[in-house]
mmCIF file of C-alpha atoms in Angstrom:
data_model
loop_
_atom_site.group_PDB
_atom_site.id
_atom_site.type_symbol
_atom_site.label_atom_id
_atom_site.label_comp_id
_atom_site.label_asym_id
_atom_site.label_seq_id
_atom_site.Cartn_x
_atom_site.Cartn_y
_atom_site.Cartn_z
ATOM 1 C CA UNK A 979 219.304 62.008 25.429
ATOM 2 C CA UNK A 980 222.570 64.100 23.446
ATOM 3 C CA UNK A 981 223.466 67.251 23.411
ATOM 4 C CA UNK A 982 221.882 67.359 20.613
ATOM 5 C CA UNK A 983 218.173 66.677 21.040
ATOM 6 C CA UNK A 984 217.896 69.056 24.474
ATOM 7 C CA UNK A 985 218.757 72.587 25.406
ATOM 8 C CA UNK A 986 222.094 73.100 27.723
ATOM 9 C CA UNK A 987 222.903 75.793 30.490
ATOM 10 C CA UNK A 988 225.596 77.964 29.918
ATOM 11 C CA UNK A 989 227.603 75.363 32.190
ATOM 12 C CA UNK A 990 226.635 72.359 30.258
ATOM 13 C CA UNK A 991 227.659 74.495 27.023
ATOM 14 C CA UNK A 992 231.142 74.415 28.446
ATOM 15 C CA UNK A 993 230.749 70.876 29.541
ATOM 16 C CA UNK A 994 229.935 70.152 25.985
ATOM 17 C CA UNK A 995 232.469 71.676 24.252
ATOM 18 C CA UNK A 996 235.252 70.780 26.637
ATOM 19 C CA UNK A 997 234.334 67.441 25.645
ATOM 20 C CA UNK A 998 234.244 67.875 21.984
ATOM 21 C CA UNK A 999 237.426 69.484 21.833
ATOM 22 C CA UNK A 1000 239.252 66.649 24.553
ATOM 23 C CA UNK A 1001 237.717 64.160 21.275
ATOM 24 C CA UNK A 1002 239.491 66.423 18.513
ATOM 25 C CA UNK A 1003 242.986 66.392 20.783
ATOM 26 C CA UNK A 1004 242.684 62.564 21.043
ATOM 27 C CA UNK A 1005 241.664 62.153 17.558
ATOM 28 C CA UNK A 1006 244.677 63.855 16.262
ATOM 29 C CA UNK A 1007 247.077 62.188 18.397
ATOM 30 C CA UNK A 1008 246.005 58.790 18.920
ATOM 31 C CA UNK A 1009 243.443 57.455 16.140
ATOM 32 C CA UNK A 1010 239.772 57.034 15.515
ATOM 33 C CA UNK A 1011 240.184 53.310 16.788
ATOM 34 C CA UNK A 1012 242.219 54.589 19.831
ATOM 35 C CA UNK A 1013 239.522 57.430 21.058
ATOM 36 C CA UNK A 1014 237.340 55.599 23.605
ATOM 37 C CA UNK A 1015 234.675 57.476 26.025
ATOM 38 C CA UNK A 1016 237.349 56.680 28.947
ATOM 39 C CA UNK A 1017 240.726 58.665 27.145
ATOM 40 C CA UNK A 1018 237.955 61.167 26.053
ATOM 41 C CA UNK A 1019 236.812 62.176 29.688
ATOM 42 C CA UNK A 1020 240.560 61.342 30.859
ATOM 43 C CA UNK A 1021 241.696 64.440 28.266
ATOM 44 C CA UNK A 1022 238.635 66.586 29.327
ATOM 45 C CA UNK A 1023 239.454 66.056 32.602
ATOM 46 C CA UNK A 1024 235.969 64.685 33.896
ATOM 47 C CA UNK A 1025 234.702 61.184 34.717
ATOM 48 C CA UNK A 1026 233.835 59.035 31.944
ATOM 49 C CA UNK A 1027 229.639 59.155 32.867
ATOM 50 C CA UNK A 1028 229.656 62.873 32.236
ATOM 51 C CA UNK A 1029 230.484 62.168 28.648
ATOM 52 C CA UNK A 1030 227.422 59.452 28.623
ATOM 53 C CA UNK A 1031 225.274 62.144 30.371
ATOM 54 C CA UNK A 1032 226.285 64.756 27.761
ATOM 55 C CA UNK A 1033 226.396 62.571 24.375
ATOM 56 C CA UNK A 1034 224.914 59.026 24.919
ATOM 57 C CA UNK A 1035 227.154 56.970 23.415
ATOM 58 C CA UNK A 1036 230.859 56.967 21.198
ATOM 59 C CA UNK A 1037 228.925 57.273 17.565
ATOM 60 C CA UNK A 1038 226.828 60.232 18.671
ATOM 61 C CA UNK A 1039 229.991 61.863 20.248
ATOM 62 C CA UNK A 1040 232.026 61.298 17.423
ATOM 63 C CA UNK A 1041 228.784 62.835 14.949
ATOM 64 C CA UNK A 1042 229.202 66.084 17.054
ATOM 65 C CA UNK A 1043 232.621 66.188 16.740
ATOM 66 C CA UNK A 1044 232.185 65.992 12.996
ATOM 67 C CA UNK A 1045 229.982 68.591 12.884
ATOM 68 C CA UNK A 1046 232.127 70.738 15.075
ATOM 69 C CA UNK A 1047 235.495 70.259 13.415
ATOM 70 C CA UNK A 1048 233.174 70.907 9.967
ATOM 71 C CA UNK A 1049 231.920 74.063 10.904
ATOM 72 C CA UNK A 1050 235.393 75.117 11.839
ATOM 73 C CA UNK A 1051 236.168 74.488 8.744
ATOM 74 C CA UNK A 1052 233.549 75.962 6.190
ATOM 75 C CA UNK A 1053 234.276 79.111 8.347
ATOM 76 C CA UNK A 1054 237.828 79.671 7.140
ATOM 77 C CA UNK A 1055 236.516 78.217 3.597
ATOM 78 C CA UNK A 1056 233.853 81.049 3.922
ATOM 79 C CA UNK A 1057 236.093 83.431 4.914
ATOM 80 C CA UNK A 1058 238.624 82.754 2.332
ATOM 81 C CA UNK A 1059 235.937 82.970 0.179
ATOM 82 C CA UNK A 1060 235.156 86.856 0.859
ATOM 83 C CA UNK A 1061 236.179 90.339 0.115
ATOM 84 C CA UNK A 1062 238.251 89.548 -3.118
ATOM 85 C CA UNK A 1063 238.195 92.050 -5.810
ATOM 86 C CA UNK A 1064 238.175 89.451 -8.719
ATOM 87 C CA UNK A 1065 237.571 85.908 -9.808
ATOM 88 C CA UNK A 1066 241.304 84.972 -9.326
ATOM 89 C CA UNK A 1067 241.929 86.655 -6.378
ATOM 90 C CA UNK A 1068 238.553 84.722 -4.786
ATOM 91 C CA UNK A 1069 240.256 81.311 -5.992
ATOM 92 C CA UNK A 1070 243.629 82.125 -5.138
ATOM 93 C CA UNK A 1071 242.566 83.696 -1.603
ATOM 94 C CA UNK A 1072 240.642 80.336 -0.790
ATOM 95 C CA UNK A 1073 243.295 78.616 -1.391
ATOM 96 C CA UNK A 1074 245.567 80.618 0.198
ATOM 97 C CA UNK A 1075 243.950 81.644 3.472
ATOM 98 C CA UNK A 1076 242.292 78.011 4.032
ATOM 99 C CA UNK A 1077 245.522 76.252 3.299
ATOM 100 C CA UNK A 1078 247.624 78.821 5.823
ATOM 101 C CA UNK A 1079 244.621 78.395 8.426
ATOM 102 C CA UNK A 1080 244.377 74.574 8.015
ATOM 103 C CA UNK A 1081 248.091 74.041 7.805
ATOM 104 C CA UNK A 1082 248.654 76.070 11.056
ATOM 105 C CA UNK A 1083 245.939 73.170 12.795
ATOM 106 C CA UNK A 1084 247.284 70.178 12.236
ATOM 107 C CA UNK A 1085 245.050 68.244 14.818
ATOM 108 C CA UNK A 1086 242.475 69.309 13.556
ATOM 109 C CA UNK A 1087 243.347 68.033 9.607
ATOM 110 C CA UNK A 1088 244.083 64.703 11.267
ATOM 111 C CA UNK A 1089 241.386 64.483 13.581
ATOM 112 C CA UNK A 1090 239.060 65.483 10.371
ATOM 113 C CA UNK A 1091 240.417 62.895 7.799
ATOM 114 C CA UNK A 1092 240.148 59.916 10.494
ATOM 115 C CA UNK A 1093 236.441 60.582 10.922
ATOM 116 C CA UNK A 1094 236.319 61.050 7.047
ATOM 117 C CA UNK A 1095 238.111 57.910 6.415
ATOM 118 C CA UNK A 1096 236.079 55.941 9.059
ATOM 119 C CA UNK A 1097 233.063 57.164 7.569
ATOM 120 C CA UNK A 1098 233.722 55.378 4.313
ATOM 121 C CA UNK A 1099 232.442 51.964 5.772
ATOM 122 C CA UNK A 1100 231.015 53.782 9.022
ATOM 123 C CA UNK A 1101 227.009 54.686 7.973
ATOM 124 C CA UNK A 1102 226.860 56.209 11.415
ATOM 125 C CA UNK A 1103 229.570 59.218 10.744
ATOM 126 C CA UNK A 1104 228.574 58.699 6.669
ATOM 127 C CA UNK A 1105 225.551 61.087 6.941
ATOM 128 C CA UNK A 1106 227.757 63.864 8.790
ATOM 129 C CA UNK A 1107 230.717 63.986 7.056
ATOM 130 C CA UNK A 1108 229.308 63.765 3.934
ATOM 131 C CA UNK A 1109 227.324 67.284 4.791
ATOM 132 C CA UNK A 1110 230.017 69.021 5.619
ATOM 133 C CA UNK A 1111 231.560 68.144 2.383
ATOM 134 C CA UNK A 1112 227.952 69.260 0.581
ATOM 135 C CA UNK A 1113 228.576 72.545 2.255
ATOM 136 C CA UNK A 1114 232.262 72.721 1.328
ATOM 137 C CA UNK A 1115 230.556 72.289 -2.479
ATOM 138 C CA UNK A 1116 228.175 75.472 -1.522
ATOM 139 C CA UNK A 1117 231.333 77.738 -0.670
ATOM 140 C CA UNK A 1118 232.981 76.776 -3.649
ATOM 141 C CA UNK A 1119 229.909 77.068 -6.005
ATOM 142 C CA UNK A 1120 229.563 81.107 -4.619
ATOM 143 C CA UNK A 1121 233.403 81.229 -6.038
ATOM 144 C CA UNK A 1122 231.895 79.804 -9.184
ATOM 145 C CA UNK A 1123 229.134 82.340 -9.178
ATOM 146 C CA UNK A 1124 231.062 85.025 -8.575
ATOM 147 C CA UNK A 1125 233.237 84.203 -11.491
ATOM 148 C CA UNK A 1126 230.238 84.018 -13.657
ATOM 149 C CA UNK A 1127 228.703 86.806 -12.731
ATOM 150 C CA UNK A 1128 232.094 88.895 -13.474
ATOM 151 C CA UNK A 1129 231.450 87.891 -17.133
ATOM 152 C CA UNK A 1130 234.020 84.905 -16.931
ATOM 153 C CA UNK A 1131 233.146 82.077 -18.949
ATOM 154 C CA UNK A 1132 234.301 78.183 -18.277
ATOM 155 C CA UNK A 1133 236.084 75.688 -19.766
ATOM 156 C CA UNK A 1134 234.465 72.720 -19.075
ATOM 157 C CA UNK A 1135 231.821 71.997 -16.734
ATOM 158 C CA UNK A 1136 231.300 74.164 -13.393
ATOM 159 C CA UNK A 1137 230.720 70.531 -11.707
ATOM 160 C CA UNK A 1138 234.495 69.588 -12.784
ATOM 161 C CA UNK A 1139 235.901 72.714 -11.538
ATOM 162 C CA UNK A 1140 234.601 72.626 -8.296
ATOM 163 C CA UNK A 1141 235.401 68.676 -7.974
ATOM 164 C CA UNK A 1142 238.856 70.210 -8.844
ATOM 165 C CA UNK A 1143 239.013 72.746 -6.293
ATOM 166 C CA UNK A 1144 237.768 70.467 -3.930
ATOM 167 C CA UNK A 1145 239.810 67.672 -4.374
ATOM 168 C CA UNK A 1146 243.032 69.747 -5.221
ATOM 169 C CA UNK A 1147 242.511 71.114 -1.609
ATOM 170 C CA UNK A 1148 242.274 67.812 -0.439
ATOM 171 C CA UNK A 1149 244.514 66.126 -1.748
ATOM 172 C CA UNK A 1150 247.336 68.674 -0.678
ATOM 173 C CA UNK A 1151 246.198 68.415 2.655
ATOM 174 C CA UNK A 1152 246.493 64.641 2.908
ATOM 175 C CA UNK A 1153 250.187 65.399 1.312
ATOM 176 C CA UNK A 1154 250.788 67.810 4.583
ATOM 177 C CA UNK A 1155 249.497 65.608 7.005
ATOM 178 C CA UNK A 1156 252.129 62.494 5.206
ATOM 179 C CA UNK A 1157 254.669 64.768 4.419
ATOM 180 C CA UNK A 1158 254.927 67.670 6.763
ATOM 181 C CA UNK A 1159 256.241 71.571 5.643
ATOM 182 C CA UNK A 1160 257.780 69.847 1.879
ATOM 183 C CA UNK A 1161 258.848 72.372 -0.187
ATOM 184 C CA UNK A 1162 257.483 70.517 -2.900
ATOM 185 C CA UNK A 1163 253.992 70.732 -1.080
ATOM 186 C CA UNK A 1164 254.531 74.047 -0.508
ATOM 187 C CA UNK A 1165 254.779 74.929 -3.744
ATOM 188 C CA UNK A 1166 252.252 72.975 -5.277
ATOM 189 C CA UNK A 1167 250.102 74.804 -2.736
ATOM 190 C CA UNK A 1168 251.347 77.983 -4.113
ATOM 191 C CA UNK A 1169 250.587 76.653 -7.712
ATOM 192 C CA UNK A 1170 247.313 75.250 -8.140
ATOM 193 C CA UNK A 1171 245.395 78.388 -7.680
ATOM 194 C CA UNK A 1172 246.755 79.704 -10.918
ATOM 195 C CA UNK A 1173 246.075 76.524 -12.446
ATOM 196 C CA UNK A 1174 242.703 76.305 -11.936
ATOM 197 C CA UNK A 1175 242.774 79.692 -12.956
ATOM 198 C CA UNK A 1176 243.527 77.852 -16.768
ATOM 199 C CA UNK A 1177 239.850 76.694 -16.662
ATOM 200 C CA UNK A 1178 237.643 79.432 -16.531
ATOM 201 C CA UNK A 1179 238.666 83.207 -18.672
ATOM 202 C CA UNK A 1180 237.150 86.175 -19.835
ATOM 203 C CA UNK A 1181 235.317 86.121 -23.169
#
């Protein structure tokens, strides 16, 4: 039985998530295909059945890990999301705050785009990953909302602008992770904000 289908004490909470975050470390320096259940408990600093005893087996470990470095995640989208005083400020503060949060966690970016990447031909980390990503949509369709409600009108469909968003954000991270601090990635970082800002204006 996982983590996931019984209730912990406080102690096996921090069992738990000493675990998950000894998978994120080895994820983001060595590899999905190089994170086994033994280099897991040898980062967490426990023996190897503790990690059995807590989440079964490697594919249900590495489906709470998703959903762990996910909701990391849609937080700082979330919060970048908040407290902005117009439509461009929302877009550009996403962008802004998420990229400066995500960009300061490397580890994290590459842990996250190996289990994405696995999950492509993975059906075991398919069903997690891809709802995170759902509820990366639902953050950036309250941006949307917000824009429409402000009396802001689009230019195209609302589905292309968040695929956009989404995939602009993406795509810039993969650039980091291949690239490192570019100036050129900087400044495209900088820059598509105000280009997506092109699609969407007041009547």
């Amino acid at each position: 039985m996982s983590t996931a289908e019984r209730r912990l004490s406080r102690k096996g909470e921090q069992f738990s998530l000493q675990i998950i975050e000894a998978t994120l470390r080895c994820l983001g320096r060595d590899g999905y295909a190089a994170t086994s259940l033994q280099r897991v408990a040898d980062e967490a600093g426990l023996a190897k059945r503790m990690v059995v005893y807590y989440y079964g087996s490697r594919e249900e470990l590495f489906a709470q890990v998703v959903a762990h470095a996910g909701d990391r995640l849609l937080d700082q989208a979330a919060a970048a999301a908040a407290g902005s005083q117009s439509p461009e400020d929302t877009v550009a503060l996403w962008f802004t705050r998420l990229w400066t949060s995500a960009t300061s966690d490397r580890g994290l970016i590459i842990a996250w785009y190996g289990l994405v990447t696995e999950s492509v031909t993975n059906p075991d980390l398919r069903g997690a990953t891809s709802a995170i990503i759902d509820r990366v949509r639902g953050v950036l369709s309250s941006v949307v909302d917000d824009a429409l409600e402000r009396g802001y009108v689009l230019h195209g469909s609302r589905e292309s602008l968040e695929t956009f968003m989404l995939a602009g954000l993406q795509g810039l991270l993969l650039d980091f992770l291949q690239h490192g601090d570019d100036p050129r990635v900087q400044a495209a970082a900088r820059d598509l904000p105000a280009t997506l800002g092109h699609l969407y204006s007041r009547p």
